[in-house]
Coordinates of C-alpha atoms and ligand atoms in Angstrom, one line a residue:
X1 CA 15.5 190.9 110.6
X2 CA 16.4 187.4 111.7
X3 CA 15.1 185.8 114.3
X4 CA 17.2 185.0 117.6
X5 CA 16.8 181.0 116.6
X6 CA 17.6 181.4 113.4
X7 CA 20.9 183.5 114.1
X8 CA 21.7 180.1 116.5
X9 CA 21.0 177.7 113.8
X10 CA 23.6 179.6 111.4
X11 CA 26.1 179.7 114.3
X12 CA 26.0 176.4 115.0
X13 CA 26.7 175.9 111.3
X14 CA 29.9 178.2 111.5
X15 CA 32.6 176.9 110.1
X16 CA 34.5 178.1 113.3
X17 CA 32.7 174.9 115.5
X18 CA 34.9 172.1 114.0
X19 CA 36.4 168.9 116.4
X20 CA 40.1 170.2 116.0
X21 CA 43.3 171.4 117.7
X22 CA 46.2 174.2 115.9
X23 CA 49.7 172.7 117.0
X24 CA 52.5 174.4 114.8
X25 CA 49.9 176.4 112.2
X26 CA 48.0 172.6 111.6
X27 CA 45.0 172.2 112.3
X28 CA 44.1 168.5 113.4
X29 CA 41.7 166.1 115.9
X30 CA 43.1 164.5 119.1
X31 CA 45.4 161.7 118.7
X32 CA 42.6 159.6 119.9
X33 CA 40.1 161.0 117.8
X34 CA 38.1 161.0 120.7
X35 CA 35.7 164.5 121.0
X36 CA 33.9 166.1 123.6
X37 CA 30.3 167.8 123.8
X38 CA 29.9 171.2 124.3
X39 CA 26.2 172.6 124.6
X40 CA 24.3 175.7 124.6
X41 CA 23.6 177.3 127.9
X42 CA 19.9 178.7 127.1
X43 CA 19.1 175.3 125.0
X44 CA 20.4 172.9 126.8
X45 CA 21.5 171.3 123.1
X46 CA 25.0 170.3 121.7
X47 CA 26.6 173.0 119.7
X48 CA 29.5 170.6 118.0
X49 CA 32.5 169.0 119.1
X50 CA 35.5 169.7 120.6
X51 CA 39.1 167.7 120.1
X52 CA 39.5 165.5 123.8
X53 CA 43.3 166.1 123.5
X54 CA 45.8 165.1 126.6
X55 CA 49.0 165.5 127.8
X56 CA 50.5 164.0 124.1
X57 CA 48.9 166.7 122.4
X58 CA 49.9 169.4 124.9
X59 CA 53.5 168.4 124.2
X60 CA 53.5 168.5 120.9
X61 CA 51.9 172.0 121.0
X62 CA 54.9 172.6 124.0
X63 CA 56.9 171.7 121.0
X64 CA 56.1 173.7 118.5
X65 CA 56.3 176.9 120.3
X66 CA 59.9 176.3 121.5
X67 CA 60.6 175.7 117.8
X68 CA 58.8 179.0 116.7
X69 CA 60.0 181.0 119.5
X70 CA 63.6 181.8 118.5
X71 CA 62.6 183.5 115.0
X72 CA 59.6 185.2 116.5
X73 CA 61.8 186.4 119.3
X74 CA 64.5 187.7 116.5
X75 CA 61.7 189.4 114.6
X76 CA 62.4 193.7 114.8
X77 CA 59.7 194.0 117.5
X78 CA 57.4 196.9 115.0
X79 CA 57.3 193.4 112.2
X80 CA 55.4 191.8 115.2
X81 CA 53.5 194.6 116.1
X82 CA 52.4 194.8 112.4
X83 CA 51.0 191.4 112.7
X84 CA 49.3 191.9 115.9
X85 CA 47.8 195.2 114.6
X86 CA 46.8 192.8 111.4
X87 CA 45.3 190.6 113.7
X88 CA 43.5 193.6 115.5
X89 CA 41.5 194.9 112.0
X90 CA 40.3 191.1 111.4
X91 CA 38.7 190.6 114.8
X92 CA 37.0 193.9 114.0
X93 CA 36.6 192.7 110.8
X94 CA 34.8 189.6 112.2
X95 CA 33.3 190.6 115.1
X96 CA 29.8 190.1 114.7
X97 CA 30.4 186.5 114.2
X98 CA 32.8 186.2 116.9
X99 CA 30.3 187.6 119.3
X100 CA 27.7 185.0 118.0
X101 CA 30.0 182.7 118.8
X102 CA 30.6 183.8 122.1
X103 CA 26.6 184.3 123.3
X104 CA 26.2 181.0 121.6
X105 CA 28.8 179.1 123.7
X106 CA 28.8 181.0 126.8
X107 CA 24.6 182.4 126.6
X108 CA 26.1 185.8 126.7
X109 CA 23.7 188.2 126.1
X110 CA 24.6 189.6 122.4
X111 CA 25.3 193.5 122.9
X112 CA 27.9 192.2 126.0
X113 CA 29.3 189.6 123.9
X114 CA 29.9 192.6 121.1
X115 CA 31.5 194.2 123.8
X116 CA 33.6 191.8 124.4
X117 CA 34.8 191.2 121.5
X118 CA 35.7 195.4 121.3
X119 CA 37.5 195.1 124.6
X120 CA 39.3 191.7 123.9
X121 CA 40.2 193.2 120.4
X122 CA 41.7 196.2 122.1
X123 CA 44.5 194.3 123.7
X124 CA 45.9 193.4 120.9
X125 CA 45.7 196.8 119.1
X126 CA 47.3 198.1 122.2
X127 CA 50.1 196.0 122.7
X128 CA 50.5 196.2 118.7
X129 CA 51.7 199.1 119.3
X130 CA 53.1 198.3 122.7
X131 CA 55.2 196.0 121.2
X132 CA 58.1 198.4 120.3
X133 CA 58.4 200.0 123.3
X134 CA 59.9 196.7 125.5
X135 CA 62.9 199.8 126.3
X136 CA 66.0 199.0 128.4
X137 CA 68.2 201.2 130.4
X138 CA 72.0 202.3 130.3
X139 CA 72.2 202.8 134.7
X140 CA 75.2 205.0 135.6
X141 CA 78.1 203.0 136.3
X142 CA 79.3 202.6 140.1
X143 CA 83.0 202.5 138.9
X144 CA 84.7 204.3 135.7
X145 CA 85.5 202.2 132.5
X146 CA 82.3 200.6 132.7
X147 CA 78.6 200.1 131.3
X148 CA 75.8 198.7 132.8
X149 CA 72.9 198.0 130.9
X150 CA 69.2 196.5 131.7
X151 CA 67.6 195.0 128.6
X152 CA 64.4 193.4 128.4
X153 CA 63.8 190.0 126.6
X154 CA 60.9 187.6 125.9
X155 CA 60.4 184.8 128.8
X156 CA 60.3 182.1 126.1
X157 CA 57.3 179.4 125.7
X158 CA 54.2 180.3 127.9
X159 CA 51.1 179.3 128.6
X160 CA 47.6 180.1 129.1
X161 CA 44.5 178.5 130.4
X162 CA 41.4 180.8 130.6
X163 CA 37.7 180.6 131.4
X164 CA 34.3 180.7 130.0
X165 CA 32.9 183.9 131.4
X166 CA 35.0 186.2 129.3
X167 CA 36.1 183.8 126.4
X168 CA 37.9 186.1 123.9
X169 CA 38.9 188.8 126.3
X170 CA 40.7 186.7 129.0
X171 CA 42.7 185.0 126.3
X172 CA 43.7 188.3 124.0
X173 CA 44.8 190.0 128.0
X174 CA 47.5 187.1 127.8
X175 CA 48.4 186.4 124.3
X176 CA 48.9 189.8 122.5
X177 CA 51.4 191.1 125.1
X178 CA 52.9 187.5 124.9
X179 CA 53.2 187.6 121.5
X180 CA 54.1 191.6 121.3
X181 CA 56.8 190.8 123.8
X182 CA 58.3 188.0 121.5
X183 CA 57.1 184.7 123.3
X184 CA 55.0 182.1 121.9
X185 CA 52.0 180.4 123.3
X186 CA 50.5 177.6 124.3
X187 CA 47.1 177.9 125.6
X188 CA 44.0 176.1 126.6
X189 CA 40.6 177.5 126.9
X190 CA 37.7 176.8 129.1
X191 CA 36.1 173.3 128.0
X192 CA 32.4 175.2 128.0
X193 CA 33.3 178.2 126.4
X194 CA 36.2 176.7 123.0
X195 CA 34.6 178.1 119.9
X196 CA 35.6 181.5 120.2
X197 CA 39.2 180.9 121.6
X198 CA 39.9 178.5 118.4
X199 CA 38.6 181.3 115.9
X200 CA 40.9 183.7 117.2
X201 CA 43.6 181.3 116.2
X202 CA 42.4 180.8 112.6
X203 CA 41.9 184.8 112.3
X204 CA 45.8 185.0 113.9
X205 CA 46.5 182.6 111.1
X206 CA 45.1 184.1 108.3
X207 CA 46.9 187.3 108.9
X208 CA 50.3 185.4 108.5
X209 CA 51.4 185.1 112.4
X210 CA 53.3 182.1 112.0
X211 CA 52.4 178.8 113.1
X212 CA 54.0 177.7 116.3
X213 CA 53.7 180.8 117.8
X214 CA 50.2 180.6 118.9
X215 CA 48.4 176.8 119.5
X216 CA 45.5 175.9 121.3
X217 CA 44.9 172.6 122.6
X218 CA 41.6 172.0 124.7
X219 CA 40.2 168.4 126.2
X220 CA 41.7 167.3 129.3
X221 CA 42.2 169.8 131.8
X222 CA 44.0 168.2 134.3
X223 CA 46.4 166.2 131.4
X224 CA 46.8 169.3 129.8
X225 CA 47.8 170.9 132.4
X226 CA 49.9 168.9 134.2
X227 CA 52.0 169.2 131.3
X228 CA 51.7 173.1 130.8
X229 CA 52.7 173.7 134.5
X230 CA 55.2 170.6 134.6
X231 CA 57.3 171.1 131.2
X232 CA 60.6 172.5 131.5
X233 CA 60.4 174.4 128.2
X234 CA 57.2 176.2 129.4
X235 CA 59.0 179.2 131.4
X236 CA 55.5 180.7 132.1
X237 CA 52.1 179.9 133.5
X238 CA 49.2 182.8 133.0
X239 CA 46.0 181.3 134.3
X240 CA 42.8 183.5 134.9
X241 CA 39.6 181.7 136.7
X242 CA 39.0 180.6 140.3
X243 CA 41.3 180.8 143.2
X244 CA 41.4 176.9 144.1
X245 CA 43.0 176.1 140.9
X246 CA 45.5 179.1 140.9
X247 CA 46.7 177.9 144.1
X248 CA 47.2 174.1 142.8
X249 CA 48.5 175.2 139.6
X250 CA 51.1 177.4 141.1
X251 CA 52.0 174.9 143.2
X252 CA 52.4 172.7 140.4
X253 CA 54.6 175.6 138.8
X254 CA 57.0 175.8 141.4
X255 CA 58.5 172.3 140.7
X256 CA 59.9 174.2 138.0
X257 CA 60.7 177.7 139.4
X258 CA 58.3 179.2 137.0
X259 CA 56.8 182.7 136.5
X260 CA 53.1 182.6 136.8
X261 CA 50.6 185.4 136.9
X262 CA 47.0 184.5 138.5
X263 CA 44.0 186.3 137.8
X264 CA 42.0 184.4 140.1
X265 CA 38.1 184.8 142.2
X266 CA 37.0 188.2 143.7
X267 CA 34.4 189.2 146.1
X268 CA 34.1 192.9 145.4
X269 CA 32.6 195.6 148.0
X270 CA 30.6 198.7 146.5
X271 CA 31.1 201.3 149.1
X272 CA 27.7 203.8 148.7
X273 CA 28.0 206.5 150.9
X274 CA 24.8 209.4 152.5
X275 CA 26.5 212.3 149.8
X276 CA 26.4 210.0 146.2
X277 CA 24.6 210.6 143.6
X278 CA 21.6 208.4 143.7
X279 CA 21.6 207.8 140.2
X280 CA 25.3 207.8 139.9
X281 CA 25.4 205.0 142.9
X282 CA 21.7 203.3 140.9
X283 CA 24.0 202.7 137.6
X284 CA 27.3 201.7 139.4
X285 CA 25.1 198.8 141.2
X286 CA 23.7 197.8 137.7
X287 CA 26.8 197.7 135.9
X288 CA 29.2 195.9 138.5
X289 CA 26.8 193.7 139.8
X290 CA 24.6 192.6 136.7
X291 CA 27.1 192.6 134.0
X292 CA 27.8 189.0 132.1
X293 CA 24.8 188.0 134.2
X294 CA 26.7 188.6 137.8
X295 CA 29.2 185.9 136.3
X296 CA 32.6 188.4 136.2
X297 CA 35.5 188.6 138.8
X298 CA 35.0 192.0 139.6
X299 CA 31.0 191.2 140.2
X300 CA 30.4 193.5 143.2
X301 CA 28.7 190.3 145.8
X302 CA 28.2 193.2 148.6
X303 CA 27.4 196.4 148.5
X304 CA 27.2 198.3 151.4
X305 CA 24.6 201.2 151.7
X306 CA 24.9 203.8 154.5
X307 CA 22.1 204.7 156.2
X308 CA 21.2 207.7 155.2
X309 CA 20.8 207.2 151.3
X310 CA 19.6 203.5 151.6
X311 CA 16.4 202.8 151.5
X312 CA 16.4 205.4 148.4
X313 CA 18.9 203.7 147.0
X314 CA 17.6 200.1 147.8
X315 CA 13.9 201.5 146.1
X316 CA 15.2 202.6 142.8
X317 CA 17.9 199.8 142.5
X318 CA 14.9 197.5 143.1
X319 CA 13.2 199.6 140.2
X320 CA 15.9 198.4 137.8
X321 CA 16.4 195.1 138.7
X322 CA 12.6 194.2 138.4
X323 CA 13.4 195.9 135.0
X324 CA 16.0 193.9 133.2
X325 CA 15.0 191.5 130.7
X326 CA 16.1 187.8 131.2
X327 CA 16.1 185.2 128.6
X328 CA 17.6 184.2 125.3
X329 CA 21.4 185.5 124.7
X330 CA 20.4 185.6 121.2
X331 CA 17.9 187.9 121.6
X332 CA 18.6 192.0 121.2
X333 CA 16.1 193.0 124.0
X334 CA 17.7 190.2 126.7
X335 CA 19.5 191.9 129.4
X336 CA 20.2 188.5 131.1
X337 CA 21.2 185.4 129.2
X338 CA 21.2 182.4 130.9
X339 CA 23.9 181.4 133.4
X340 CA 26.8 178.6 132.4
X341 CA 25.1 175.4 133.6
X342 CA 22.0 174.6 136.4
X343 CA 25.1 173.9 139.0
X344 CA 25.9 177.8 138.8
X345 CA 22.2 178.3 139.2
X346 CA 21.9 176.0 141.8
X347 CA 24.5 178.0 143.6
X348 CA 23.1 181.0 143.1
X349 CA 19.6 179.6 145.0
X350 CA 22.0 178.5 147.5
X351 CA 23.4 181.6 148.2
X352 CA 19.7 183.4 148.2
X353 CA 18.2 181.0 150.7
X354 CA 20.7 181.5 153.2
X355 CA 20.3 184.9 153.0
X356 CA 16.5 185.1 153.5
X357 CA 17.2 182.2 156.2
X358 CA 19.8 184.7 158.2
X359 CA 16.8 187.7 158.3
X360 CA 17.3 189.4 154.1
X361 CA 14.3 191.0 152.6
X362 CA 13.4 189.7 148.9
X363 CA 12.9 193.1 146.9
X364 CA 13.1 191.4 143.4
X365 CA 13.0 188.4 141.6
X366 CA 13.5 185.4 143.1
X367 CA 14.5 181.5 142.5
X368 CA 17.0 180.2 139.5
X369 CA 15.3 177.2 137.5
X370 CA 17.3 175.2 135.3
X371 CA 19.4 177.5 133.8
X372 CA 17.9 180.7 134.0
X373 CA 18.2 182.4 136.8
X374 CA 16.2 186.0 137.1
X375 CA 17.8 189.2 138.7
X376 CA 17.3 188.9 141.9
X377 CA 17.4 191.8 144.7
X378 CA 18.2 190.9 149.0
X379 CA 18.7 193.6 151.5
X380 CA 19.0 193.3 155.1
X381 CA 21.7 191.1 154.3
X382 CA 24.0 189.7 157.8
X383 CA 27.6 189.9 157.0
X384 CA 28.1 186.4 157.7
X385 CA 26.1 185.1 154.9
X386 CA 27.3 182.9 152.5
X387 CA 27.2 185.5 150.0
X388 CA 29.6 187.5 151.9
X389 CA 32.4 185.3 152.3
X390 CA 32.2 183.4 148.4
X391 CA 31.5 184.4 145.0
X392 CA 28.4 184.5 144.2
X393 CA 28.7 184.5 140.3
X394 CA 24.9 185.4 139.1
X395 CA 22.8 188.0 139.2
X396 CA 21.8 187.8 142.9
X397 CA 22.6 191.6 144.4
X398 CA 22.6 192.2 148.1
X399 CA 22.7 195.0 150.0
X400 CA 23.7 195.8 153.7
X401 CA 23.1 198.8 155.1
X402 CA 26.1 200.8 157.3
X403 CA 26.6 204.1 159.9
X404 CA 30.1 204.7 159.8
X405 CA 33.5 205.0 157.2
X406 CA 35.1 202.6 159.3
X407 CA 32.6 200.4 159.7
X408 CA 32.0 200.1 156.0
X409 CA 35.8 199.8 155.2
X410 CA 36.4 197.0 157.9
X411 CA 33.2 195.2 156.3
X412 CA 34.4 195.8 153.0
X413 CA 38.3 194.4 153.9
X414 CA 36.6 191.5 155.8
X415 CA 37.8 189.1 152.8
X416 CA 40.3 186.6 152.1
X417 CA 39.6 188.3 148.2
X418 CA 40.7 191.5 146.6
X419 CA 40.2 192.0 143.3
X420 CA 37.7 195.2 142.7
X421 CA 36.0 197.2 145.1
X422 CA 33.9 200.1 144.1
X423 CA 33.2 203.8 145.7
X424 CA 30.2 206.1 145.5
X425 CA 30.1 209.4 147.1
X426 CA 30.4 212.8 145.9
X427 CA 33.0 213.9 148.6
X428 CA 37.1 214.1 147.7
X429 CA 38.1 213.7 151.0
X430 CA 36.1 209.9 151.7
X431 CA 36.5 209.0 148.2
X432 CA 40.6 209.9 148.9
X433 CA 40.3 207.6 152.2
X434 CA 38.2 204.7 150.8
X435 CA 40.4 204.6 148.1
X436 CA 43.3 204.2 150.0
X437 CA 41.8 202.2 152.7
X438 CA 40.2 199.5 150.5
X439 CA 42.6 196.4 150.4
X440 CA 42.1 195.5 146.4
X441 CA 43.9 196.0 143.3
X442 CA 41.4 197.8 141.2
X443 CA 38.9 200.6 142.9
X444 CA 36.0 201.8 140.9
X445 CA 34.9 205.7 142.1
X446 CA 31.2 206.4 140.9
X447 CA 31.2 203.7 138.0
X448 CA 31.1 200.3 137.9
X449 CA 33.4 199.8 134.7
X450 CA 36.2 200.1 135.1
X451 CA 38.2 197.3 132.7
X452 CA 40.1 198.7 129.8
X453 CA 42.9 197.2 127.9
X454 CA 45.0 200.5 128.6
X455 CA 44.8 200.3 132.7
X456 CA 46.4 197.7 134.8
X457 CA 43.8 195.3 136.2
X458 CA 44.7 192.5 138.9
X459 CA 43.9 191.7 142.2
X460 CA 46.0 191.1 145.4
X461 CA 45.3 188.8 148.7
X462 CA 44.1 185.7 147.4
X463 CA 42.9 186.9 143.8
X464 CA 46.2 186.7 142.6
X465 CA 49.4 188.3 141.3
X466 CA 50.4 190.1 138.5
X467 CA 49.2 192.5 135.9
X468 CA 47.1 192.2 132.6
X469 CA 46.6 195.3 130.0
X470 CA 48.2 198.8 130.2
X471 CA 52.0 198.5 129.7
X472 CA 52.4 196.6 133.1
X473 CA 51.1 194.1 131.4
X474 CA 53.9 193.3 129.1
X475 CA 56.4 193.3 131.7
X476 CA 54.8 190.0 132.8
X477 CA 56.0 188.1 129.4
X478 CA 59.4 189.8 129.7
X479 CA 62.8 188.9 132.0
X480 CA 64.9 191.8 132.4
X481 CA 68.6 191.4 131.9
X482 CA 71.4 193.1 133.6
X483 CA 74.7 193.5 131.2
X484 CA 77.4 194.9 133.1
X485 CA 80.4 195.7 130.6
X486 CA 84.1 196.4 131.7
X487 CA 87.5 197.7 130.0
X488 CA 85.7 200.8 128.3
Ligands
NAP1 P1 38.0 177.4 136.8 O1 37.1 176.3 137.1 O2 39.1 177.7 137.7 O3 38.5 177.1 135.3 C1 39.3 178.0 134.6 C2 40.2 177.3 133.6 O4 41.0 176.4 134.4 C3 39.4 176.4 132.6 O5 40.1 176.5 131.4 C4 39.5 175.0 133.2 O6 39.4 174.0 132.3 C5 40.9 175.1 133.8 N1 41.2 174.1 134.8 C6 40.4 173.5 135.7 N2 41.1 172.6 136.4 C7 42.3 172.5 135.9 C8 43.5 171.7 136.2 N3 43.5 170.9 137.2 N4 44.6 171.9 135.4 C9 44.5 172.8 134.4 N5 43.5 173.6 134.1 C10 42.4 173.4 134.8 O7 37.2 178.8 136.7 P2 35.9 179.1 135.9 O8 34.7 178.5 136.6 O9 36.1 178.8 134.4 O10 35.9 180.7 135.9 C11 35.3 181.4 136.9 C12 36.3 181.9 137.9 O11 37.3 182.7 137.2 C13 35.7 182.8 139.0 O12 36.3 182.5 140.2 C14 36.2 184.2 138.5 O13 36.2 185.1 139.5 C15 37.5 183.9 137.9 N6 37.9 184.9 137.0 C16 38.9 185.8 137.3 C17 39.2 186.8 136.5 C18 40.3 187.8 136.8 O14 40.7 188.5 135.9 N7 40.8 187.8 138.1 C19 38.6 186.9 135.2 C20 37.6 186.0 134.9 C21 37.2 185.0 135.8 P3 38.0 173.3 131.9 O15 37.1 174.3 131.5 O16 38.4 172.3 130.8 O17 37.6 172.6 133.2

């Protein structure tokens, strides 16, 4: 078997990490020629170049999808669908290398990053088939001799811009229902995480989707966006990472009246209640808090223990944390990779010593160095930590321990976020109630995954608007059109 450094060295030589851009099926360096660094988390070392392209570039790509999207649009909808599900068999094809790609770009540890690439591939086998399905309806007419008709049509050009932490899957969420809808795409990934987003194109290519239809452009963020949100030929915005840059980008969308959908930060509550399951509640914790190293949206930053099952809860969880492995993305056994840069890390301290300054009890692990940063357990946790009010994004779990519903719902609701919140208890009736009561767009009852490219996942409050997967999800790339036809 090869070694985990030797598995990096062959990535690195991929012929996937190259300095260049795809604008209208070409593939080609910034107009400058200028290129940007990108480096390996758990290294520290560059892993090749990236094209440092601007706004020039991102009109040019602006252009090329307005020039492709009128064919694509007139294509019977089951001929795109046939691409995408083309598209579908090669990232399955490809996916151990795609999810080298991804641990090598984003540290990732490698059985997550071949998850990923299942979950992001799923999206576009699902709206594949989706694709034909974009039905109208004939609505019964309010007066005789008429018809009235809604039909559904593609929004035109979009746009994308996605993040690091989930670098294939966030970007398949937007462009196979774009794509399956008849729209063409313009889209920008994260500056850390490019590699993976700029093989997807090639594979998209290679199965015939034509060019024009989907470019990338990365470099400048703010050039490159400015143009994405400011073009009038752009007539959608889909941005996933944090809330601060949803809000300014949608404000920047609004000069032009366009549709956007945010997936944007959480701060999710996990809700454990006296009757769970102890091992049931044990694996929820690991999975929604320790997934991607704590570094996902739906991360659960509190969880809330009542009193009766929590310091059994807090000794077995403490059990498992101590247990996970932290270290090299690369290798099979790592549980942990390392996070996305020392700031995140630095973060993550920050967020820990505040804790143990407000009165928490450290049950595992302990400070971040560098990079790495080692599963880490709090409870005793005050409510007004900083922990409870932002993101934490690592692997820093902390419990707080409650006596009442209520009490746990208004703690758990006490958020300017709402993206995920999770349940544990073996009870209808409270799992009924928290459900309900819980102000988020996505609820997890007794497991901690809960994403899937056939359910609708978004948040409300201030982690965003819209929809991504299930069939929701294409009704954000489609305008609806009411025909209304006299003299009949
Ligand atoms: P981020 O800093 O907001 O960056 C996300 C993307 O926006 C990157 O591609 C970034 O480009 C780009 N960007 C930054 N400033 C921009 C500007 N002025 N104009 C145009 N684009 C700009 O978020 P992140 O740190 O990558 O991701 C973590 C955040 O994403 C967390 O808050 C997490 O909760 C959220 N997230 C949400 C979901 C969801 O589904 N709700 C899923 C995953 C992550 P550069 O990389 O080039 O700077």
């Amino acid at each position: 078997m090869s070694s985990p450094s030797s598995i990096r060295e062959a990535t690195r030589r991929s012929a996937y990490i190259r300095p260049e851009i795809t604008i209208g099926g070409e593939w080609r360096a910034a107009d400058s020629g200028k290129t940007i660094s990108v480096d390996d988390p758990f290294t520290g070392e560059t892993i090749g170049e990236i094209a440092d392209a601007g706004a020039a570039e991102t009109e040019a790509a602006v252009a090329a999808a307005s020039e492709a999207f009128a064919p694509w649009a007139a294509r019977p909808a089951i001929e795109r669908g046939r691409l995408l599900r083309r598209w579908f068999d090669v990232i399955v094809a490809n996916k151990e290398d795609l999810a080298r790609l991804i641990t090598l770009e984003s540290g990732k540890a490698i059985r997550e990053a071949r998850g990923e690439v299942d979950y992001g591939a799923a999206f576009v086998e699902f709206y594949a088939e989706e694709a034909s399905r974009a039905n109208g309806e004939i609505i019964p007419a309010h007066v005789p001799g008429r018809q009235l008709r809604a039909e559904r049509e593609p929004v035109g050009v979009c746009a994308a811009i996605t993040p690091w932490n989930f670098p294939i899957a966030m970007l398949t969420r937007k462009v196979a229902p774009a794509l399956a809808a008849g729209c063409t795409m313009v889209a920008k990934p994260a500056q850390q995480t490019p590699f993976s987003a700029l093989a997807l194109a090639r594979l998209a290519q290679e199965v015939g989707i034509p060019g024009g239809v989907f470019n990338i452009v990365t470099g400048q963020a703010a050039a490159i966006g400015g143009v994405l949100t400011g073009s009038p030929v752009v007539r959608k915005l889909s941005f996933t990472g944090s809330t601060g840059v949803g809000a300014r980008l949608m404000q920047a969308c609004a000069g032009t009246i366009k549709r956007v959908s945010m997936e944007l930060g959480g701060n999710a509550p996990l809700l454990i209640f006296d009757d769970a399951d102890l091992e049931t509640a044990v694996e929820t914790a690991m999975v929604a808090k320790f997934r991607n190293a704590g570094q996902s949206c739906i991360a659960a930053n509190r969880i809330y223990v009542q009193a009766g099952i929590h310091d059994r809860f807090v000794a077995a969880f403490a059990a498992r944390t101590a247990a996970l492995k932290l270290g090299d993305g690369f290798d099979e056994t790592t549980d942990i990779g390392p996070l996305i840069e020392a700031v995140a890390v630095d973060k993550v301290n920050a967020h820990l010593e505040n804790a143990l300054a407000g009165g928490a009890q450290l049950l595992a692990g302990g400070k971040g160095e560098g990079r790495l940063m080692p599963p880490t357990l709090l409870a005793g946790v005050a409510h007004d930590a900083q922990l409870s009010c932002e993101e934490t994004f690592g692997p820093l779990a902390a419990v707080m321990r409650f006596e009442t519903f209520e009490e746990a719902i208004r703690l758990a609701n006490d958020t300017p976020f709402g993206l995920a919140s999770y349940v544990c208890s073996q009870d209808p009736a409270t799992i009924s109630r928290a459900g309900r009561a819980i102000e988020s767009g996505m609820v997890g009852i007794n497991t901690g995954f809960i994403s899937t490219a056939w359910a609708p996942f978004g948040g409300v409050k201030q982690s965003g608007v819209g929809k991504e997967g299930s069939r929701l999800g294409l009704d954000e790339y489609l305008n609806v059109k009411y025909l209304c036809q006299a003299g009949l």
